[in-house]
XYZ file of C-alpha atoms in Angstrom:
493
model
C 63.354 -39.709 3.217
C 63.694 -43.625 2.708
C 66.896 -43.489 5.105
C 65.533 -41.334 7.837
C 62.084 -44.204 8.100
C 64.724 -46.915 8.378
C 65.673 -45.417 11.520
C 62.745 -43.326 12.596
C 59.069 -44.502 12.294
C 56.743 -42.084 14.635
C 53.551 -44.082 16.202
C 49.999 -43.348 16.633
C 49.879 -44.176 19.992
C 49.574 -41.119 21.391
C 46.547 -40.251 19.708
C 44.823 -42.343 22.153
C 47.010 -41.947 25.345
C 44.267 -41.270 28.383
C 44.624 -37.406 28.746
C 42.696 -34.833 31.693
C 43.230 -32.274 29.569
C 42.795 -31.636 25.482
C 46.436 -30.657 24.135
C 47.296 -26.696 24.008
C 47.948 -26.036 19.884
C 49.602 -23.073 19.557
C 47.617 -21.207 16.250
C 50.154 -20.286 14.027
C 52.533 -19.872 16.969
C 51.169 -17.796 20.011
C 49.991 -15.074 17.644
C 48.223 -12.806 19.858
C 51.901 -12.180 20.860
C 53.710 -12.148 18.364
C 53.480 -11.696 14.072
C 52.202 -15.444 13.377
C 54.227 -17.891 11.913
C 57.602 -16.436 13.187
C 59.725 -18.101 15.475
C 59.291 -15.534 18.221
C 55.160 -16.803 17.388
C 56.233 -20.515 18.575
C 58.714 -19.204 21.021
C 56.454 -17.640 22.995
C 54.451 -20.868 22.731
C 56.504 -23.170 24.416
C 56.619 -20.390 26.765
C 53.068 -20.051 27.560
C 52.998 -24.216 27.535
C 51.390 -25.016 24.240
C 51.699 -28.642 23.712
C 51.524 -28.444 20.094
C 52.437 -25.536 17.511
C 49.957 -25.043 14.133
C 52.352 -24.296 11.363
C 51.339 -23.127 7.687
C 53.334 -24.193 5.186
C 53.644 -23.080 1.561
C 56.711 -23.671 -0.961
C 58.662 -21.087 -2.775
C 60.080 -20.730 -6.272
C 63.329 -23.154 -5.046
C 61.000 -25.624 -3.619
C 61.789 -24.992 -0.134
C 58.844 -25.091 2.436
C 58.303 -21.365 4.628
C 56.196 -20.805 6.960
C 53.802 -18.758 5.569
C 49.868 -18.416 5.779
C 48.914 -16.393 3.016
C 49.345 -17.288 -1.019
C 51.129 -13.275 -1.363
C 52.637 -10.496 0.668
C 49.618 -8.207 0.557
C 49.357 -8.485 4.180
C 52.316 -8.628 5.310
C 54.829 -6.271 3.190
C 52.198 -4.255 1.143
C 53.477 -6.296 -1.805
C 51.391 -8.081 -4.388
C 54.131 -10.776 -5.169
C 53.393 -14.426 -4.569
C 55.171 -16.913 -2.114
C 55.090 -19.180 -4.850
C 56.881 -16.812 -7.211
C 60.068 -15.502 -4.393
C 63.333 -17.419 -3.534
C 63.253 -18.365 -0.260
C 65.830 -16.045 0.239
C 64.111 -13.261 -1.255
C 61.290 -13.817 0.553
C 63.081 -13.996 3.928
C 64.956 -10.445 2.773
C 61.445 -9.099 1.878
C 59.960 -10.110 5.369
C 62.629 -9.332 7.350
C 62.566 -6.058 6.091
C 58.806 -5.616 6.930
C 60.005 -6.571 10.644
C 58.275 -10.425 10.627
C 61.067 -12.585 8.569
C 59.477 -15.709 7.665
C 61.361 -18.921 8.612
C 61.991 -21.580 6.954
C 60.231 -24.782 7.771
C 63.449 -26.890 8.838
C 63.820 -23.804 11.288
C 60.805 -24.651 13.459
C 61.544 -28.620 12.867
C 64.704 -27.679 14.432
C 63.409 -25.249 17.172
C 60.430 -27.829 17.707
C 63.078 -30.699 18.044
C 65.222 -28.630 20.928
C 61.985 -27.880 22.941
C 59.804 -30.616 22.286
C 57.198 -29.397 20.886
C 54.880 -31.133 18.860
C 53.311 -29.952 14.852
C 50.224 -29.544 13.986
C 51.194 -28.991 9.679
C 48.878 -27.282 7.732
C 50.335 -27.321 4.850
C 49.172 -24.942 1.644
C 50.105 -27.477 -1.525
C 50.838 -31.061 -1.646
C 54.873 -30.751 -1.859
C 55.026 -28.471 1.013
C 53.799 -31.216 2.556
C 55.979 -33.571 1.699
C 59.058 -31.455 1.867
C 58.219 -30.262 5.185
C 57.581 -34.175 6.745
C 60.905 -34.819 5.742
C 62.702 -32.222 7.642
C 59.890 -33.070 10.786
C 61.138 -36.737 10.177
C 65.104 -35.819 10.098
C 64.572 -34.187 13.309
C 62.633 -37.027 14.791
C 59.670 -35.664 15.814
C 57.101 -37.855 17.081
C 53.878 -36.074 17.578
C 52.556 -34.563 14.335
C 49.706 -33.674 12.577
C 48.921 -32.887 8.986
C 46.059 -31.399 8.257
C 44.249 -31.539 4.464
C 42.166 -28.307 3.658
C 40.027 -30.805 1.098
C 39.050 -33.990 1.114
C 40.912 -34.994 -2.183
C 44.113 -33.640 -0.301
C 43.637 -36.134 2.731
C 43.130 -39.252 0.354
C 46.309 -38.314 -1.545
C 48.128 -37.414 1.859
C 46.962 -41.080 2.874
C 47.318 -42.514 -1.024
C 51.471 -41.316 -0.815
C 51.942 -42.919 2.689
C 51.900 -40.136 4.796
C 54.135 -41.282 7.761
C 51.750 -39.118 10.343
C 47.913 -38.899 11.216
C 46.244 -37.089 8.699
C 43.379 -34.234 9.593
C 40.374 -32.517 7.680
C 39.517 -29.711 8.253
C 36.455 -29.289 7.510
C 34.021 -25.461 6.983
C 30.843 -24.508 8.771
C 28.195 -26.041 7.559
C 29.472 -29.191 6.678
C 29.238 -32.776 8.537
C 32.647 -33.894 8.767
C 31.769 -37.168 9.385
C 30.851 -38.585 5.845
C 33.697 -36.375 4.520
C 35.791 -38.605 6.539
C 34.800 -41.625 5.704
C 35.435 -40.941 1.662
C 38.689 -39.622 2.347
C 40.093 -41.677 5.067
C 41.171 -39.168 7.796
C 42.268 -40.054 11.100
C 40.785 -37.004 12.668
C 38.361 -34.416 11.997
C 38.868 -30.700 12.753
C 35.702 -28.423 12.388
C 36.684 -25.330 11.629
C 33.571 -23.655 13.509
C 34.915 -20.570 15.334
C 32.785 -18.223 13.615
C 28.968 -19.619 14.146
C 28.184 -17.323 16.562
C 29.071 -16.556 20.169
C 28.770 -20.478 21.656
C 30.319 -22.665 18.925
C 30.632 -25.242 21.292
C 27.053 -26.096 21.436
C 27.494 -27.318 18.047
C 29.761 -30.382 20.026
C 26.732 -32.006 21.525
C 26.760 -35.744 22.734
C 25.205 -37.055 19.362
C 28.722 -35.693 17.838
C 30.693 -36.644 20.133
C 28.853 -40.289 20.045
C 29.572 -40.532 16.190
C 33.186 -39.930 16.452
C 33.534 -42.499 19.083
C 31.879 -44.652 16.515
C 34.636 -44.300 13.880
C 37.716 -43.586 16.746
C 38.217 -40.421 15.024
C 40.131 -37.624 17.475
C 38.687 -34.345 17.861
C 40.489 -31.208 17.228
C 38.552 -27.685 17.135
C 38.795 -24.506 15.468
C 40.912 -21.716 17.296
C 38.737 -20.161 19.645
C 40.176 -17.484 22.461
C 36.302 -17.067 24.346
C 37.038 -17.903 27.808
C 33.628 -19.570 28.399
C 34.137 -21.727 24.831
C 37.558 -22.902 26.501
C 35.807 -23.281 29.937
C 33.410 -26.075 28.266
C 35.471 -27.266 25.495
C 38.350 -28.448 28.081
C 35.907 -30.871 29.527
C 34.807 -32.386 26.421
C 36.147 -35.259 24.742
C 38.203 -32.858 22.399
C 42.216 -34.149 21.321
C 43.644 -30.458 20.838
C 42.023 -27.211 20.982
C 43.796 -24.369 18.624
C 44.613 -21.108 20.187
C 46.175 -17.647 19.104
C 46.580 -17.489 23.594
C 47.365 -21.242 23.549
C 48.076 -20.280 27.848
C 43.989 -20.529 28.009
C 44.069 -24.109 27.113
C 47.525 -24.489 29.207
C 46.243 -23.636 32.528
C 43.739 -26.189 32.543
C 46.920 -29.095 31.934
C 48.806 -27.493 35.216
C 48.020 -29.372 38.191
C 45.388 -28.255 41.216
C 47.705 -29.265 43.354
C 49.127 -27.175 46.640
C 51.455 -24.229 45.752
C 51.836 -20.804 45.856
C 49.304 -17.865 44.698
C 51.765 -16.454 41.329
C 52.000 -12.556 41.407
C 53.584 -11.634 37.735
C 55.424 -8.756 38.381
C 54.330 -6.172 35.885
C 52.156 -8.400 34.534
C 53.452 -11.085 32.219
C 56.479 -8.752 31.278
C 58.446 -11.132 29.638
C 55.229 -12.202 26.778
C 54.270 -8.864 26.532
C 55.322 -4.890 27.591
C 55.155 -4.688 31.272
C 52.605 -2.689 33.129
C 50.515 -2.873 30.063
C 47.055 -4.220 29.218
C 48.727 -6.788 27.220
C 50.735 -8.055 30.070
C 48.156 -8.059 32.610
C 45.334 -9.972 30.131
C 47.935 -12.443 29.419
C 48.849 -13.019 32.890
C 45.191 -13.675 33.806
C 44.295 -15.685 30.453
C 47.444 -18.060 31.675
C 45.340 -18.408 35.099
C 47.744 -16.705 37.423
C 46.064 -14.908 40.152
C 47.780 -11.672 40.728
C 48.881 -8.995 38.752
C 51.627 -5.946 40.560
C 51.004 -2.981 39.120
C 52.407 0.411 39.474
C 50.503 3.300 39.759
C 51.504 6.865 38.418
C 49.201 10.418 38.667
C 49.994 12.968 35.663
C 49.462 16.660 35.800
C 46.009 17.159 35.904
C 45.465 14.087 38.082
C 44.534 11.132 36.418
C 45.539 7.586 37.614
C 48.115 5.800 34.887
C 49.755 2.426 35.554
C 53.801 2.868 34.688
C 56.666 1.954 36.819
C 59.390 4.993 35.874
C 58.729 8.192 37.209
C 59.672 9.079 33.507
C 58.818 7.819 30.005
C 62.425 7.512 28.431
C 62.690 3.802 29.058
C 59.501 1.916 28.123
C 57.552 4.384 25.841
C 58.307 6.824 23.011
C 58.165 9.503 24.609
C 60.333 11.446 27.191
C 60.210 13.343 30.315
C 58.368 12.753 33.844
C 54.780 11.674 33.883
C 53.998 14.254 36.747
C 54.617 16.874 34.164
C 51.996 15.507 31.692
C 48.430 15.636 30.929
C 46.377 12.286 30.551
C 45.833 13.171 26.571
C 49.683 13.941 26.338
C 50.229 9.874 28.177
C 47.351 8.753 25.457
C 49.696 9.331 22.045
C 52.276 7.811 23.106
C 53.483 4.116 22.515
C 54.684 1.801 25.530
C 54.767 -1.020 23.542
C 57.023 -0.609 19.866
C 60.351 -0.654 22.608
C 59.299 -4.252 23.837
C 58.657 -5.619 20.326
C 57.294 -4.547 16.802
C 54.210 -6.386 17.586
C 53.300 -4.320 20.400
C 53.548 -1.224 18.498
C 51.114 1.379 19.777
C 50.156 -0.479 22.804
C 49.447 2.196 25.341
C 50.083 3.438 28.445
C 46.593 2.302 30.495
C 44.761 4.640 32.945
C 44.620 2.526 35.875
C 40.153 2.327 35.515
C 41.102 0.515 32.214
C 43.088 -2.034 34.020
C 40.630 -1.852 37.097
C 37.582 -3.220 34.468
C 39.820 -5.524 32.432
C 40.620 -7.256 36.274
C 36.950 -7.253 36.970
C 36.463 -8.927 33.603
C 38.651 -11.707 33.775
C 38.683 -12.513 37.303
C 41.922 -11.379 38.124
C 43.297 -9.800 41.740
C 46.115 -6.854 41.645
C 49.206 -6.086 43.746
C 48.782 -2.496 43.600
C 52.059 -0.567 44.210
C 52.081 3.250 44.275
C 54.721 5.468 43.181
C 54.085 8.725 42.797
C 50.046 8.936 43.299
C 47.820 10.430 45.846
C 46.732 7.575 48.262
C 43.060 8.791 48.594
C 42.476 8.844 45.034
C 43.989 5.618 44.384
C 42.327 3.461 46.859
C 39.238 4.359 46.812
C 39.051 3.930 43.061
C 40.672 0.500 43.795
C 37.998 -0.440 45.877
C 35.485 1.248 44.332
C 36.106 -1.688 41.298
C 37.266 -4.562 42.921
C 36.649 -6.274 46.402
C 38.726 -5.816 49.036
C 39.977 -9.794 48.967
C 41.361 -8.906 45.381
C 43.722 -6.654 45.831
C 46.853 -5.593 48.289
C 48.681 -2.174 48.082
C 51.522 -1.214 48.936
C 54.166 2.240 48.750
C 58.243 2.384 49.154
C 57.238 5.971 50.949
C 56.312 4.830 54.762
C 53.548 7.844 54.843
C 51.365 6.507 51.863
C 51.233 3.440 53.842
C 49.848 5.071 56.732
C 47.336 7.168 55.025
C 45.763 4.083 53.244
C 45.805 2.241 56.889
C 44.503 5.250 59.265
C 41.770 6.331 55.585
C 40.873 2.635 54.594
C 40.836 0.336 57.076
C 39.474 -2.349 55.341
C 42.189 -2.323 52.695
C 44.770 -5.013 52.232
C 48.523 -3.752 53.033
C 51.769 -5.206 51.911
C 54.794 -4.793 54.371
C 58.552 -5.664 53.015
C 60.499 -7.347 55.756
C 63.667 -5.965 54.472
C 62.397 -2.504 55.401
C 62.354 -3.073 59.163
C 64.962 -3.683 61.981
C 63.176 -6.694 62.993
C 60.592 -9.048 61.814
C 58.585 -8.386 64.880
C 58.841 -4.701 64.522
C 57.609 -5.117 61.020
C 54.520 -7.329 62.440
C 53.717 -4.517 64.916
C 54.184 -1.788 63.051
C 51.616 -2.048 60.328
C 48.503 -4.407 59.798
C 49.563 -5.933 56.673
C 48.170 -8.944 56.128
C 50.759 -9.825 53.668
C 54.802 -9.710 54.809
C 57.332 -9.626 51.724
C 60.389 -11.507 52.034
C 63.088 -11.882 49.306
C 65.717 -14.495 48.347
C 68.133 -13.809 51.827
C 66.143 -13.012 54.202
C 63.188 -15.978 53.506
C 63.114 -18.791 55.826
C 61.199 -21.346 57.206
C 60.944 -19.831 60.829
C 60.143 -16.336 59.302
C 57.327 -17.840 57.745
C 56.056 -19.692 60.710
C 55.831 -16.422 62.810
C 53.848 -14.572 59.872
C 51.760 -17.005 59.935
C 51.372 -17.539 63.758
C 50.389 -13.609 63.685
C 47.550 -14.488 60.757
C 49.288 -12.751 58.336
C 50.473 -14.408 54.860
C 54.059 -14.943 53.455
C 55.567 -13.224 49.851
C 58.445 -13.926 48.314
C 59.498 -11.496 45.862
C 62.007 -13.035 43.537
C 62.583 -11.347 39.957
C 65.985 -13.627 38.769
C 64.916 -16.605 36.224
C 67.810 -19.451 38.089
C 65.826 -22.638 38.240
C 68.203 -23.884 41.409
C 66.954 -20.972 43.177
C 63.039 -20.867 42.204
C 63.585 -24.544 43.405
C 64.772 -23.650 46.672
C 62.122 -20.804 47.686
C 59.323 -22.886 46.250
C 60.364 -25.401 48.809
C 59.866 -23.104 51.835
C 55.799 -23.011 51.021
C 55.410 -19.126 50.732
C 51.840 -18.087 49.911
C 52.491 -16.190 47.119
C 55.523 -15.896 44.467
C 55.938 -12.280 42.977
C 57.547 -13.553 40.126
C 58.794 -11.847 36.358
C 59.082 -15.785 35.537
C 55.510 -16.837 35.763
C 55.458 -19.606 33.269
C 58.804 -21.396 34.137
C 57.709 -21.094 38.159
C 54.494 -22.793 36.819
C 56.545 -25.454 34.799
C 58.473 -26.266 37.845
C 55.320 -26.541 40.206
C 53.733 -29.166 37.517
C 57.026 -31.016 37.342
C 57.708 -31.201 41.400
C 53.898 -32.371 41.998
């Protein structure tokens, strides 16, 4: 380690660096994603826009630091075998089998280094600790925290010349500000999440004023309550942890002009598309639309699914038009996308309907093969008619929604016209869809000069070419690249 501090000594600084926003920490990766601790877990982070990923670190028989939370595999494998007690290799075999392989510490340094991310290192025993600096170190990482489960293990953390900011963390119950001052910590972390529904009250000015006092940083327990994010964001907080680290995120994004985003599917590359997964994520990340597609089974229940069939996304197999709502229920649209997902459902479209209501969040409604009538008026009947736009390849559904329910929001596709002008005068959709060819400036300015609003629908992930249609202003972005469109908006602003 001496070698690497000759040439790398990380600061401080940025401790204190003026911030709008507290910093996104990833909890154990984005682990209401993906199995925690796994690279996938802190993929999907820098993803979602965590600034910071919350890493556990124990060491195995061979003295090489994993990322692992608990002391034994009960959990995950079923096992009662110890971390402490495996090769790192066996270990990795054992996990991997059990479909979450734990990585190896200099793994995430590495990933971490390639995407810039930043570590927040919770580290289980003392040498993990050590072990695991030294590869954050060799990869040059600037931004790190350690965090000390005891006070004992800060003052030794401190004691040995611990080359980053050291954190407590400190139980409910407890002041951490005396415990600080014995053991020396740069920051204090209450670990408060579970005293009851509004830990945040527990942050009141008199805390705030005493950590001001001693220029101690702020960083809270994981919390994934939209109204605890909603009023922790505007405190004087350093980093707030999060298994949905896109709920701190969306605050950091700029209010700047731009697009409404429309994630196609939902957020179909975090989670299985036209799932409740995908949609909650969406909205969590603060994007306002969600496109759905709606499906009608035999006995003529409303189920969001793009195929016509089940073969692709779900377990099971044959047309959705031949099967009863119970038959849709036991089946699982998520395993295909990713272990994690496994049993994830197939959602009636209410389900989504309430979650939407929930959280706030507005719907691109697209129907496939479901009766018009029914679908609408259960649309409406749940959200308000500025929430929500529908819209149906088939020409007829389109005019049965018009001529039934006037007041509903329609979505025309430009491409599906002779003319642009025939497409303004043939329906009343206050919303024209263009895609990557046929967008343009001057299309835009005649939707708009007819009071109707301009889509792009672009599902390709080339940054040259998000570039390019961001920079002819549509009004909304149907998107399946949410989070990099939102990176790009941030950076161009």
């Amino acid at each position: 380690m001496a070698s690497v501090l000759q040439t790398f000594r990380p600061g401080r600084v940025w401790l204190s660096e003026p911030r709008s926003w507290p910093l996104s920490i990833a909890h154990r990766g984005a682990s209401a994603y993906a199995f925690d601790n796994t690279l996938r877990a802190y993929e999907i982070a820098h993803e979602l826009g965590a600034d910071m990923w919350e890493v556990d670190v124990r060491l195995t028989a061979d003295r090489v630091p994993v990322a692992f939370h608990d002391e034994d595999l009960k959990a995950v494998c079923g096992l009662d075998l110890k971390v402490a007690d495996l090769t790192a290799t066996r270990l990795q075999a054992l996990t991997a089998e059990a479909g979450r392989e734990a990585p190896l510490f200099s793994q995430i340094a590495a990933l971490a280094a390639r995407l810039g991310a930043s570590i927040y290192l919770d580290a289980k025993e003392g040498e993990a600790a050590s072990l695991a600096v030294a590869d954050l170190l060799e990869h040059r990482i600037e931004r790190v925290i350690v965090g000390a489960n005891t006070p004992d293990y800060a003052a030794a953390l401190i004691a040995n010349g611990c080359p980053y900011p050291v954190s407590i963390l400190v139980g409910l119950g407890k002041d951490p500000f005396p415990i600080a001052d014995r053991c020396g910590a740069e920051i204090i972390h209450p670990c408060w999440e579970r005293a009851g529904q509004r830990p945040d009250h527990l942050l009141d000015e008199a805390f705030f004023a005493k950590a001001r006092d001693r220029g101690l940083p702020v960083v809270t327990w994981h919390e994934e309550r939209a109204e605890v994010i909603e009023t922790l964001v505007k405190r004087p907080i350093l980093g707030i942890c999060s298994d949905q680290p896109e709920m701190v995120a969306r605050f950091a994004r700029s209010a700047g002009p731009g697009p409404e985003i429309v994630c196609h599917r939902g957020a179909c590359k975090i989670a299985p598309e036209n799932t409740l997964a995908s949609a909650k994520a969406a909205w969590a990340a603060g994007f306002a639309y969600v496109e759905i597609d709606v499906q009608q089974t035999a006995d003529g229940q409303l189920v969001v699914h793009h195929d016509a069939t089940l073969d692709r996304t779900t377990n099971g197999s044959g047309a959705i038009a031949e099967k009863t709502g119970a038959e849709l229920a036991m089946l699982d649209a998520g395993g295909k996308f990713a272990p994690f997902f496994k049993d994830e459902g197939i959602p009636l479209l209410g389900a989504v309907l309430e979650t939407a209501s929930q959280m706030g969040g507005k719907l691109y409604v697209e129907l496939k093969e479901a009766d018009p009538h029914h679908t609408v008026r259960s649309v409406l009947g749940t959200l308000a008619t500025e929430d929500v736009f529908f819209w149906a390849q088939n020409p007829v559904r389109l005019r049965t929604i018009e001529e039934a329910f006037p007041q509903a929001r329609l979505m025309a596709r430009a491409e599906d016209f002779d003319s642009l002008e025939t497409c303004l005068s043939s329906l009343q959709a206050g919303i024209i869809e263009f895609n990557a060819s046929n967008a343009s400036l001057e299309a835009f300015e005649t939707v708009r000069a007819a009071g109707r609003r301009p889509m792009i629908a672009y599902m390709g992930k080339d940054p040259t070419e998000i570039e390019r249609l961001l920079a002819l202003k549509p009004d909304l972005f149907n998107v399946n690249e949410p989070f990099l469109v939102a990176r790009m908006l941030g950076k161009s602003e």
